[in-house]
Coordinates of C-alpha atoms and ligand atoms in Angstrom, one line a residue:
X210 CA -20.5 -13.4 -21.9
X211 CA -19.7 -9.7 -21.7
X212 CA -16.1 -9.0 -20.7
X213 CA -16.0 -8.4 -17.0
X214 CA -14.1 -5.8 -15.3
X215 CA -10.7 -6.9 -13.8
X216 CA -8.2 -5.6 -11.3
X217 CA -5.7 -3.4 -13.0
X218 CA -2.5 -4.9 -11.5
X219 CA -1.2 -7.8 -9.4
X220 CA -0.3 -5.5 -6.5
X221 CA -3.8 -4.0 -6.6
X222 CA -5.4 -7.4 -6.6
X223 CA -3.3 -8.5 -3.6
X224 CA -3.9 -5.3 -1.8
X225 CA -7.6 -5.6 -2.2
X226 CA -7.7 -9.3 -1.1
X227 CA -5.4 -8.7 1.9
X228 CA -7.6 -5.7 2.7
X229 CA -10.5 -7.9 3.1
X230 CA -8.7 -10.5 5.1
X231 CA -7.0 -8.0 7.5
X232 CA -9.6 -6.6 9.8
X233 CA -10.8 -6.5 13.3
X234 CA -10.2 -10.3 13.4
X235 CA -6.4 -9.8 13.2
X236 CA -6.3 -6.7 15.4
X237 CA -8.4 -7.6 18.3
X238 CA -9.7 -11.1 18.0
X239 CA -6.4 -12.7 17.4
X240 CA -4.6 -11.3 20.4
X241 CA -7.6 -12.1 22.6
X242 CA -7.7 -15.7 21.4
X243 CA -4.0 -16.0 21.8
X244 CA -4.2 -14.7 25.4
X245 CA -7.1 -17.0 26.3
X246 CA -5.6 -20.1 24.6
X247 CA -2.1 -20.3 25.9
X248 CA -0.2 -17.8 23.8
X249 CA 2.4 -19.5 21.7
X250 CA 0.6 -22.8 21.7
X251 CA -2.3 -21.1 20.0
X252 CA 0.0 -19.3 17.6
X253 CA 1.5 -22.5 16.5
X254 CA -1.8 -24.2 15.9
X255 CA -3.1 -21.1 14.1
X256 CA -0.1 -21.1 11.7
X257 CA -0.8 -24.8 11.0
X258 CA -4.5 -24.1 10.3
X259 CA -3.7 -21.3 8.0
X260 CA -1.3 -23.2 5.9
X261 CA -2.8 -26.7 5.9
X262 CA -6.5 -25.7 5.6
X263 CA -6.9 -22.0 5.1
X264 CA -4.8 -21.8 1.9
X265 CA -6.4 -24.8 0.1
X266 CA -9.9 -23.5 0.9
X267 CA -8.9 -20.0 -0.3
X268 CA -7.6 -21.6 -3.6
X269 CA -11.0 -23.3 -3.9
X270 CA -12.8 -20.1 -3.6
X271 CA -10.5 -18.3 -6.1
X272 CA -11.0 -21.1 -8.6
X273 CA -14.7 -20.9 -8.3
X274 CA -14.6 -17.1 -8.8
X275 CA -12.1 -16.9 -11.6
X276 CA -13.3 -20.0 -13.4
X277 CA -16.9 -18.6 -13.7
X278 CA -16.4 -14.9 -13.5
X279 CA -19.6 -14.6 -11.7
X280 CA -20.8 -13.5 -8.3
X281 CA -20.9 -15.8 -5.3
X282 CA -24.3 -17.4 -6.1
X283 CA -23.8 -17.3 -9.9
X284 CA -20.5 -19.3 -9.6
X285 CA -22.5 -22.3 -8.3
X286 CA -25.3 -21.8 -10.8
X287 CA -23.0 -21.7 -13.7
X288 CA -21.1 -24.8 -12.7
X289 CA -24.1 -26.8 -11.8
X290 CA -27.2 -25.8 -13.7
X291 CA -30.5 -27.2 -12.7
X292 CA -29.3 -28.1 -9.3
X293 CA -29.7 -26.4 -5.9
X294 CA -26.1 -25.7 -5.3
X295 CA -26.6 -22.0 -5.8
X296 CA -28.1 -22.0 -2.3
X297 CA -24.6 -22.4 -0.9
X298 CA -23.7 -19.1 -2.6
X299 CA -26.9 -17.5 -1.4
X300 CA -26.1 -18.6 2.1
X301 CA -22.6 -17.1 1.9
X302 CA -24.0 -13.8 0.5
X303 CA -26.6 -13.7 3.3
X304 CA -23.9 -14.4 5.9
X305 CA -21.7 -11.6 4.5
X306 CA -24.6 -9.2 4.5
X307 CA -25.5 -9.9 8.1
X308 CA -21.9 -9.6 9.2
X309 CA -21.7 -6.3 7.3
X310 CA -24.7 -4.9 9.2
X311 CA -22.9 -5.2 12.6
X312 CA -19.3 -4.8 11.4
X313 CA -20.4 -1.4 10.1
X314 CA -21.4 -0.4 13.7
X315 CA -17.9 -1.4 15.0
X316 CA -16.3 0.4 12.1
X317 CA -18.3 3.5 13.3
X318 CA -16.8 3.1 16.8
X319 CA -13.3 3.2 15.4
X320 CA -14.2 6.4 13.5
X321 CA -15.5 8.0 16.7
X322 CA -12.4 6.9 18.7
X323 CA -10.2 8.3 16.0
X324 CA -12.1 11.6 16.2
X325 CA -12.0 11.7 20.0
X326 CA -8.2 11.0 19.9
X327 CA -7.7 13.9 17.4
X328 CA -9.7 16.3 19.6
X329 CA -8.1 14.9 22.8
X330 CA -11.5 14.3 24.3
X331 CA -10.7 10.7 24.9
X332 CA -7.8 11.6 27.3
X333 CA -9.8 14.1 29.3
X334 CA -9.1 12.3 32.6
X335 CA -9.3 13.9 36.0
X336 CA -5.8 15.2 37.0
X337 CA -3.8 12.7 39.1
X338 CA -6.1 9.8 38.6
X339 CA -4.7 6.4 39.6
X340 CA -4.4 3.6 37.1
X341 CA -7.5 2.0 38.5
X342 CA -9.5 5.2 37.9
X343 CA -8.0 5.4 34.4
X344 CA -9.2 1.9 33.6
X345 CA -12.7 2.7 35.1
X346 CA -12.8 6.0 33.2
X347 CA -12.1 4.3 29.8
X348 CA -14.5 1.5 30.6
X349 CA -17.2 4.1 31.5
X350 CA -16.5 6.2 28.4
X351 CA -16.9 3.2 26.2
X352 CA -20.0 2.0 27.9
X353 CA -21.5 5.4 27.7
X354 CA -20.7 5.8 24.1
X355 CA -21.8 2.5 22.6
X356 CA -25.1 2.5 24.6
X357 CA -26.0 6.0 23.6
X358 CA -29.0 6.3 21.4
X359 CA -27.7 8.6 18.7
X360 CA -24.0 9.2 18.9
X361 CA -22.9 5.8 17.5
X362 CA -25.5 6.2 14.8
X363 CA -23.7 9.3 13.4
X364 CA -20.4 7.4 13.1
X365 CA -22.1 4.3 11.6
X366 CA -23.9 6.4 9.0
X367 CA -20.7 8.1 8.1
X368 CA -19.1 4.7 7.5
X369 CA -22.0 3.6 5.4
X370 CA -21.5 6.8 3.4
X371 CA -17.8 6.2 2.9
X372 CA -18.5 2.6 1.8
X373 CA -21.2 3.8 -0.7
X374 CA -18.8 6.3 -2.2
X375 CA -16.0 3.8 -2.7
X376 CA -18.2 1.0 -3.9
X377 CA -19.9 3.3 -6.4
X378 CA -16.6 4.2 -8.0
X379 CA -16.2 0.6 -9.0
X380 CA -13.7 -2.2 -8.8
X381 CA -10.7 -0.4 -10.2
X382 CA -11.2 3.2 -9.3
X383 CA -12.9 2.4 -6.0
X384 CA -11.8 -0.8 -4.3
X385 CA -8.4 -1.2 -6.0
X386 CA -7.3 2.4 -5.7
X387 CA -8.4 2.6 -2.1
X388 CA -6.6 -0.6 -1.2
X389 CA -3.4 0.5 -3.0
X390 CA -3.3 3.5 -0.7
X391 CA -4.6 2.0 2.5
X392 CA -2.8 -1.3 2.8
X393 CA 0.8 0.2 2.7
X394 CA -0.4 2.8 5.2
X395 CA -1.7 0.0 7.5
X396 CA 1.6 -1.9 7.3
X397 CA 3.6 1.2 8.0
X398 CA 1.5 2.0 11.1
X399 CA 1.8 -1.6 12.3
X400 CA 5.6 -1.7 12.0
X401 CA 5.8 1.7 13.7
X402 CA 3.7 0.5 16.6
X403 CA 5.7 -2.8 16.9
X404 CA 9.0 -0.8 17.1
X405 CA 7.5 1.4 19.9
X406 CA 6.3 -1.6 21.7
X407 CA 9.8 -3.1 21.7
X408 CA 11.0 -0.2 23.8
X409 CA 8.5 -0.8 26.6
X410 CA 10.0 -1.9 29.9
X411 CA 8.7 -5.5 30.0
X412 CA 8.7 -6.1 26.3
X413 CA 10.7 -9.3 26.5
X414 CA 8.3 -10.9 29.0
X415 CA 5.4 -10.1 26.7
X416 CA 7.2 -11.6 23.8
X417 CA 8.1 -14.7 25.7
X418 CA 4.4 -15.3 26.5
X419 CA 3.6 -14.9 22.9
X420 CA 6.5 -16.9 21.3
X421 CA 7.6 -19.6 23.7
X422 CA 5.4 -22.6 23.1
X423 CA 4.2 -24.7 26.0
X424 CA 2.9 -27.8 24.2
X425 CA 0.9 -28.9 27.3
X426 CA -1.5 -26.1 26.5
X427 CA -2.5 -27.6 23.2
X428 CA -6.0 -29.1 23.7
X429 CA -8.9 -29.9 21.4
X430 CA -10.6 -26.6 22.4
X431 CA -7.5 -24.6 21.5
X432 CA -7.4 -26.4 18.1
X433 CA -11.0 -25.7 17.4
X434 CA -10.6 -22.0 18.3
X435 CA -7.5 -21.7 16.1
X436 CA -9.3 -23.2 13.1
X437 CA -12.3 -20.9 13.6
X438 CA -10.0 -17.9 13.9
X439 CA -8.1 -18.8 10.8
X440 CA -11.3 -19.1 8.7
X441 CA -12.7 -15.8 10.0
X442 CA -9.4 -14.0 9.6
X443 CA -8.9 -15.2 6.0
X444 CA -12.5 -14.2 5.2
X445 CA -13.4 -17.7 4.0
X446 CA -16.9 -19.0 3.5
X447 CA -18.4 -15.6 2.9
X448 CA -18.4 -15.4 -0.9
X449 CA -15.8 -12.6 -0.7
X450 CA -12.9 -14.5 -2.3
X451 CA -15.2 -15.9 -5.0
X452 CA -16.4 -12.4 -5.8
X453 CA -12.9 -10.8 -5.8
X454 CA -11.5 -13.7 -7.8
X455 CA -14.1 -13.0 -10.5
X456 CA -12.0 -9.9 -11.1
X457 CA -8.6 -11.7 -11.3
X458 CA -7.0 -11.8 -14.8
X459 CA -6.6 -15.2 -16.4
X460 CA -2.9 -15.4 -15.7
X461 CA -3.1 -14.8 -12.0
X462 CA -1.4 -17.7 -10.2
X463 CA -4.1 -18.8 -7.7
X464 CA -1.9 -20.8 -5.3
X465 CA 0.8 -18.2 -5.2
X466 CA -1.8 -15.5 -4.6
X467 CA -3.4 -17.5 -1.8
X468 CA -0.1 -18.1 -0.1
X469 CA 0.8 -14.4 -0.4
X470 CA -2.5 -13.2 1.0
X471 CA -2.5 -15.7 3.8
X472 CA 1.1 -14.9 4.8
X473 CA 0.4 -11.2 4.9
X474 CA -2.7 -11.7 6.9
X475 CA -0.7 -13.9 9.3
X476 CA 2.0 -11.3 9.5
X477 CA -0.5 -8.6 10.6
X478 CA -1.8 -10.9 13.3
X479 CA 1.7 -11.7 14.5
X480 CA 2.7 -8.0 14.5
X481 CA -0.4 -7.3 16.6
X482 CA 0.9 -9.9 19.1
X483 CA 4.2 -8.1 19.1
X484 CA 2.4 -4.9 20.0
X485 CA -0.2 -6.1 22.4
X486 CA 1.7 -8.5 24.7
X487 CA 4.6 -6.2 25.4
X488 CA 2.2 -3.4 26.0
X489 CA 0.0 -5.2 28.5
X490 CA 2.9 -6.7 30.3
X491 CA 4.7 -3.4 30.6
X492 CA 1.8 -1.3 31.9
X493 CA 0.4 -3.6 34.5
X494 CA -2.5 -4.7 32.4
X495 CA -1.6 -8.4 32.0
X496 CA -4.5 -9.4 34.2
X497 CA -7.1 -7.7 32.1
X498 CA -9.0 -9.9 29.7
X499 CA -8.4 -8.8 26.1
X500 CA -11.6 -10.3 25.1
X501 CA -14.0 -8.4 22.9
X502 CA -14.0 -4.7 22.3
X503 CA -12.3 -3.9 25.6
X504 CA -8.9 -4.6 24.3
X505 CA -9.0 -1.8 21.8
X506 CA -11.4 0.6 23.4
X507 CA -10.2 0.3 27.1
X508 CA -6.9 -1.5 27.5
X509 CA -5.0 0.2 24.7
X510 CA -6.2 3.7 25.6
X511 CA -4.9 2.9 29.1
X512 CA -1.5 2.2 27.5
X513 CA -1.6 5.4 25.3
X514 CA -2.5 7.5 28.4
X515 CA 0.8 6.5 29.9
X516 CA 2.9 7.4 26.9
X517 CA 4.0 10.9 26.0
X518 CA 1.9 12.3 23.2
X519 CA -1.1 10.1 24.1
X520 CA -3.5 11.7 21.6
X521 CA -1.1 11.3 18.7
X522 CA -0.4 7.6 19.3
X523 CA -4.1 7.0 19.9
X524 CA -5.1 8.8 16.7
X525 CA -2.6 6.8 14.7
X526 CA -3.8 3.5 16.2
X527 CA -7.5 4.2 15.6
X528 CA -6.6 5.3 12.1
X529 CA -5.1 1.9 11.6
X530 CA -8.1 0.2 13.0
X531 CA -10.4 2.2 10.8
X532 CA -8.4 1.4 7.7
X533 CA -8.5 -2.3 8.6
X534 CA -12.3 -2.2 9.2
X535 CA -13.0 -0.1 6.1
X536 CA -11.3 -2.5 3.7
X537 CA -13.2 -5.4 5.2
X538 CA -16.6 -3.7 5.0
X539 CA -15.9 -2.8 1.4
X540 CA -15.2 -6.5 0.6
X541 CA -18.3 -7.6 2.5
X542 CA -20.4 -5.0 0.6
X543 CA -18.9 -6.0 -2.8
X544 CA -20.3 -9.6 -2.4
X545 CA -23.8 -8.3 -2.4
X546 CA -23.2 -5.5 -4.9
X547 CA -21.8 -8.0 -7.4
X548 CA -24.7 -10.4 -6.8
X549 CA -27.4 -7.7 -7.2
X550 CA -25.7 -6.2 -10.3
X551 CA -25.3 -9.6 -12.0
X552 CA -28.6 -11.2 -10.9
X553 CA -30.9 -8.3 -11.6
X554 CA -28.9 -7.1 -14.6
X555 CA -28.7 -3.6 -13.2
X556 CA -26.1 -0.8 -13.1
X557 CA -23.4 -0.8 -10.5
X558 CA -24.8 2.5 -9.1
X559 CA -28.2 1.1 -8.5
X560 CA -26.8 -2.1 -7.1
X561 CA -24.7 -0.1 -4.6
X562 CA -27.8 1.8 -3.5
X563 CA -29.9 -1.3 -3.1
X564 CA -27.3 -3.0 -1.0
X565 CA -26.2 -0.1 1.2
X566 CA -29.4 1.9 1.8
X567 CA -31.1 -0.9 3.9
X568 CA -28.0 -0.8 6.1
X569 CA -29.1 2.5 7.5
X570 CA -31.9 0.6 9.1
X571 CA -30.2 -2.7 9.8
X572 CA -27.0 -1.3 11.3
X573 CA -29.1 1.2 13.3
X574 CA -30.9 -1.8 14.9
X575 CA -27.5 -3.4 15.7
X576 CA -26.2 -0.2 17.1
X577 CA -29.3 0.5 19.2
X578 CA -29.3 -3.1 20.5
X579 CA -26.3 -2.1 22.6
X580 CA -28.4 0.4 24.5
X581 CA -32.0 1.6 24.0
X582 CA -33.1 -1.7 22.4
X583 CA -31.0 -4.0 24.6
X584 CA -34.2 -5.5 26.0
X585 CA -35.0 -7.2 22.6
X586 CA -33.6 -10.6 23.0
X587 CA -33.3 -13.5 20.5
X588 CA -32.3 -16.8 22.1
X589 CA -31.0 -14.8 25.0
X590 CA -28.8 -12.5 23.0
X591 CA -29.2 -8.9 21.8
X592 CA -29.7 -8.3 18.1
X593 CA -26.0 -7.5 17.5
X594 CA -24.7 -10.7 19.3
X595 CA -27.4 -12.8 17.7
X596 CA -26.4 -11.8 14.2
X597 CA -22.7 -12.2 15.0
X598 CA -23.3 -15.7 16.4
X599 CA -25.6 -16.8 13.6
X600 CA -23.4 -15.6 10.8
X601 CA -19.9 -16.3 12.1
X602 CA -20.5 -19.5 14.1
X603 CA -23.1 -21.2 12.0
X604 CA -23.7 -19.8 8.5
X605 CA -20.0 -19.2 7.7
X606 CA -18.8 -22.7 8.5
X607 CA -21.8 -24.3 6.8
X608 CA -21.1 -22.3 3.6
X609 CA -17.4 -23.2 3.8
X610 CA -18.1 -26.9 4.1
X611 CA -20.6 -26.8 1.2
X612 CA -18.2 -24.9 -0.9
X613 CA -15.5 -27.6 -0.4
X614 CA -17.9 -30.4 -1.0
X615 CA -19.2 -28.7 -4.2
X616 CA -15.8 -28.1 -5.6
X617 CA -14.3 -31.4 -4.4
X618 CA -17.2 -33.7 -5.4
X619 CA -19.8 -32.0 -7.6
X620 CA -17.7 -30.2 -10.2
X621 CA -15.6 -32.0 -12.8
X622 CA -12.1 -32.6 -11.4
X623 CA -10.7 -30.9 -14.5
X624 CA -12.2 -27.6 -13.5
X625 CA -10.0 -27.1 -10.5
X626 CA -7.0 -28.5 -12.3
X627 CA -7.4 -26.1 -15.2
X628 CA -7.8 -23.2 -12.9
X629 CA -4.6 -24.1 -11.0
X630 CA -2.8 -24.5 -14.3
X631 CA -4.1 -21.3 -15.7
X632 CA -5.5 -23.1 -18.7
X633 CA -2.4 -25.4 -19.2
X634 CA 0.2 -22.6 -19.1
X635 CA 1.8 -23.4 -15.8
X636 CA 2.4 -26.6 -13.8
X637 CA 0.2 -27.3 -10.8
X638 CA 2.2 -29.7 -8.6
X639 CA 0.0 -28.9 -5.6
X640 CA -3.2 -30.1 -7.3
X641 CA -3.5 -33.6 -5.7
X642 CA -2.8 -32.2 -2.2
X643 CA -5.2 -29.3 -2.6
X644 CA -7.9 -31.6 -4.0
X645 CA -7.4 -34.0 -1.0
X646 CA -7.8 -31.3 1.5
X647 CA -10.8 -29.8 -0.2
X648 CA -12.4 -33.2 -0.5
X649 CA -11.7 -34.7 2.9
X650 CA -9.7 -32.7 5.5
X651 CA -11.3 -29.3 5.3
X652 CA -15.0 -30.4 5.3
X653 CA -14.5 -32.8 8.2
X654 CA -12.5 -30.4 10.3
X655 CA -14.8 -27.5 9.7
X656 CA -17.8 -29.8 10.6
X657 CA -16.0 -30.5 13.9
X658 CA -15.6 -26.8 14.7
X659 CA -19.3 -26.3 13.9
X660 CA -20.3 -29.1 16.2
X661 CA -18.1 -27.9 18.9
X662 CA -19.6 -24.4 18.6
X663 CA -23.1 -25.7 18.6
X664 CA -22.6 -28.0 21.6
X665 CA -20.8 -25.1 23.3
Ligands
LIG232 N1 -11.3 -11.2 7.8 C1 -11.7 -10.1 8.5 C2 -11.0 -10.0 9.8 O1 -10.0 -10.6 10.0 C3 -13.1 -10.2 9.0 C4 -14.1 -10.3 8.0 C5 -15.0 -11.2 8.3 C6 -14.1 -9.7 6.9 C7 -15.9 -11.4 7.5 C8 -15.0 -9.8 6.0 C9 -15.9 -10.7 6.4 O2 -11.4 -9.1 10.6

């Protein structure tokens, strides 16, 4: 086998993997889920899901990737020739590509809001407007923008262009270099925002809601939501971690890396809680639902509008959001690029073009489905929501279950053990526990979420 490209440093490898995990899921989905599911009760279950299930499944994906040094489908093919297991990888690749097509649209929105914050256009609100009017204004601005026929397309196309540029530069000069620069920036911005949020008048009430657990709020639905959020946030079941682990050096400690990545991803989610809950409690927005895009495109602008230097804070926040979205789109894109490059034995350049050019069409469809094409409905949803539901609620958990079953039951036990031991050079005390979770706990629990989602 030709020697495959590897990440240049441990920091770079962690930055890239954390970059994939940290995304819109941490920044707006997590606070929204926490608000809807009883605050601290949700946080507690979420932490449990990350450590008990998320980390072992992440280790499983790492082992598959590093052990085969192949793409997400190739990993299954190599380990189980003449079987159909490669379909699991293909499903993950397809899911990640569908997610990419609509994630790119939202990434475009973050770019537009960043731009509108810089120019100040976002805060062009009639003098002396009351807070109700401010809320209505931002709601209106968002609605008008995302349903427009061509404005969101410009930003989406710009994001596809940036992705193409970075992916074409390759794993080290593109993905790793970008992550090494962007992830520290992201953490710096988050800490700055968390510090500012602590100075808000009702910060402590907000924190109390987020941090004081009320165990009576823990129900099966909350548990299902926490597990779903953990898998989405850690980018599991999408072939991403298999693909990135294909670039890990042979001495990378897989368990340690999974713990580090998951802990940093969790830290970002918790920091977002430290920012959002004090902010909404302090500015009279606690009653607003944080669900969906309104949290970042309506509620937070309302907060910024009440701060001095609104445009500056707003620009910094949307920069943070853009960075989080970009590192995630890059990882989603890399899954398909690696697959095309490997499977069709082509150059990286060509693979990048094959993967990203169709997005100009697919992402346009997703974008237009918010406005001019909103009448096209599949199972009662517009194109955007349909793809989101299909990929994140169905394909992703199915791929995650099959990945666990494959590694737990269909590959020789030795394979995982050797990967955890780095070929016998380190001890792997966690092996029995990880194997147990991959064989039993994870597939059963993920199947439960899947059923809960399907049955509504
Ligand atoms: N894990 C990312 C997040 O938290 C989302 C993501 C989903 C990234 C799917 C890649 C693929 O937002």
